[in-house]
CSV table of C-alpha atoms in Angstrom, one decimal:
chain,number,residue,atom,x,y,z
A,490,MET,CA,-0.1,0.0,-0.1
A,491,ALA,CA,1.2,3.4,-0.7
A,492,THR,CA,1.9,6.0,2.0
A,493,ARG,CA,0.2,9.4,1.8
A,494,GLU,CA,-1.2,11.9,4.2
A,495,GLY,CA,-4.9,12.0,2.9
A,496,ILE,CA,-7.4,12.0,0.2
A,497,TYR,CA,-10.3,14.4,0.2
A,498,VAL,CA,-13.4,14.2,-2.0
A,499,GLY,CA,-16.0,17.0,-1.9
A,500,GLY,CA,-14.4,18.4,1.2
A,501,HIS,CA,-14.6,15.2,3.2
A,502,GLU,CA,-11.5,13.2,4.3
A,503,ILE,CA,-11.4,9.5,3.1
A,504,VAL,CA,-9.8,7.3,5.7
A,505,GLU,CA,-10.0,4.1,3.7
A,506,ARG,CA,-10.5,3.0,0.2
A,507,TYR,CA,-11.6,-0.5,-1.0
A,508,VAL,CA,-11.7,-2.1,-4.4
A,509,GLY,CA,-14.3,-4.8,-3.8
A,510,SER,CA,-13.7,-6.1,-0.5
A,511,ARG,CA,-9.9,-5.6,-0.7
A,512,LEU,CA,-8.4,-2.7,1.4
A,513,VAL,CA,-6.1,-0.9,-1.1
A,514,TRP,CA,-5.4,2.4,1.0
A,515,GLU,CA,-5.8,3.6,4.5
A,516,ARG,CA,-5.0,6.9,6.1
A,517,TRP,CA,-1.6,7.2,8.0
A,518,VAL,CA,-0.5,10.3,9.8
A,519,PHE,CA,3.3,11.1,9.5
A,520,VAL,CA,4.5,11.5,13.0
A,521,LYS,CA,8.3,11.6,13.1
A,522,GLN,CA,11.5,11.0,11.1
A,523,ILE,CA,14.7,10.0,13.0
A,524,ASP,CA,18.0,10.2,11.2
A,525,ILE,CA,19.8,7.1,12.4
A,526,SER,CA,23.1,8.5,11.1
A,527,GLU,CA,22.9,10.8,14.2
A,528,GLU,CA,24.4,9.7,17.5
A,529,VAL,CA,21.5,7.4,18.7
A,530,SER,CA,21.8,4.9,21.4
A,531,ILE,CA,19.4,1.8,20.8
A,532,SER,CA,18.6,-0.7,23.6
A,533,GLY,CA,16.7,-3.8,23.2
A,534,GLY,CA,14.5,-3.1,26.2
A,535,SER,CA,12.4,-5.9,27.9
A,536,GLY,CA,9.8,-7.9,26.2
A,537,LEU,CA,8.7,-6.4,22.9
A,538,THR,CA,10.1,-2.8,23.5
A,539,VAL,CA,13.0,-1.0,22.0
A,540,SER,CA,14.4,2.4,23.0
A,541,LEU,CA,16.2,5.0,20.9
A,542,GLU,CA,17.7,7.8,22.7
A,543,LYS,CA,20.0,10.8,21.6
A,544,GLU,CA,21.2,14.0,23.1
A,545,ARG,CA,18.8,16.9,22.4
A,546,THR,CA,20.2,19.6,20.4
A,547,GLY,CA,17.9,22.5,19.5
A,548,TYR,CA,14.1,22.4,19.2
A,549,GLY,CA,11.5,20.8,17.2
A,550,TYR,CA,11.2,17.4,19.0
A,551,SER,CA,7.7,16.0,19.0
A,552,THR,CA,6.7,14.3,22.3
A,553,GLY,CA,3.5,12.2,23.0
A,554,ARG,CA,2.1,8.8,22.6
A,555,TRP,CA,1.0,7.2,19.4
A,556,GLY,CA,-0.6,3.8,18.9
A,557,ASN,CA,-1.2,1.4,16.0
A,558,GLY,CA,1.7,2.6,13.8
A,559,LYS,CA,4.3,1.5,11.2
A,560,LEU,CA,7.9,2.1,10.9
A,561,ILE,CA,9.4,2.6,7.3
A,562,ILE,CA,13.1,2.0,7.1
A,563,ALA,CA,15.0,1.8,3.7
A,564,GLY,CA,11.6,0.8,2.1
A,565,ARG,CA,10.8,-2.0,4.6
A,566,THR,CA,7.7,-1.7,6.8
A,567,THR,CA,7.4,-3.0,10.4
A,568,LEU,CA,4.1,-2.7,12.3
A,569,VAL,CA,4.4,-1.1,15.8
A,570,LYS,CA,1.8,-1.2,18.8
A,571,SER,CA,2.7,1.9,20.1
A,572,ALA,CA,5.4,4.8,20.2
A,573,THR,CA,6.2,7.1,23.1
A,574,ALA,CA,8.3,10.1,22.8
A,575,GLU,CA,9.7,12.1,25.6
A,576,ILE,CA,12.3,14.6,26.6
A,577,TYR,CA,14.0,14.4,29.9
A,578,THR,CA,17.2,15.8,31.7
A,579,ASN,CA,19.7,13.4,33.2
A,580,SER,CA,20.5,14.6,36.7
A,581,TRP,CA,23.9,13.0,36.7
A,582,ASN,CA,25.3,14.9,33.9
A,583,ASN,CA,22.7,17.6,33.5
A,584,ARG,CA,22.2,17.0,29.7
A,585,THR,CA,18.8,16.8,27.9
A,586,TYR,CA,17.9,13.7,25.9
A,587,TYR,CA,15.2,12.8,23.6
A,588,LYS,CA,13.9,9.3,24.0
A,589,VAL,CA,11.5,7.3,21.7
A,590,THR,CA,10.2,3.8,23.0
A,591,LEU,CA,8.7,1.7,20.5
A,592,GLU,CA,6.5,-1.5,21.5
A,593,PHE,CA,6.1,-4.2,18.8
A,594,TYR,CA,3.3,-6.6,18.3
A,595,ASN,CA,5.5,-9.6,18.2
A,596,SER,CA,9.3,-10.7,18.5
A,597,THR,CA,9.6,-11.1,14.8
A,598,ASP,CA,8.8,-7.4,14.1
A,599,LYS,CA,11.2,-6.4,16.9
A,600,ASP,CA,13.9,-8.6,15.6
A,601,GLN,CA,13.3,-7.2,12.0
A,602,PHE,CA,13.6,-3.6,13.3
A,603,LEU,CA,16.8,-4.2,15.4
A,604,SER,CA,18.4,-6.0,12.3
A,605,SER,CA,17.5,-2.8,10.1
A,606,ARG,CA,18.5,-0.1,12.5
A,607,ASN,CA,21.8,0.9,10.7
A,608,TYR,CA,19.7,2.3,7.8
A,609,ARG,CA,19.2,6.1,7.7
A,610,GLY,CA,15.8,7.9,7.9
A,611,LEU,CA,13.5,5.9,10.0
A,612,GLN,CA,10.1,7.1,9.4
A,613,PHE,CA,7.1,6.6,11.9
A,614,TYR,CA,3.4,6.7,10.8
A,615,SER,CA,0.4,6.1,12.9
A,616,LYS,CA,-3.5,5.6,12.3
A,617,GLU,CA,-4.3,7.4,15.5
A,618,LYS,CA,-3.6,11.1,16.5
A,619,LYS,CA,-1.4,11.9,19.3
A,620,ARG,CA,-2.6,11.1,22.8
């Protein structure tokens, strides 16, 4: 399926498109792009979670929680149960960090992500708006 922000017909937003009974398009909202070529620390986490953490430089970091999403890395799509983005300050070194925690549906999706993490330009899309 192609990824695009939205389809509008007569001023109304279309969220799904079918050909017969086959779903051919559904609306995804672009949330975040992370350039993995930056200094990013990736930890496997426990269970089905993975955390990406980098030192915060500048502004423009989105925070919040998104559910039911997908990651696109180098053209490969991996489904994600949820993503949480937060900014925090480490009391030990007084530096500010940006942390994104991803929760996967199963270990296969998590392993696929961990094996793809060296690619540049990780993009996260969600079906749900930020909570």
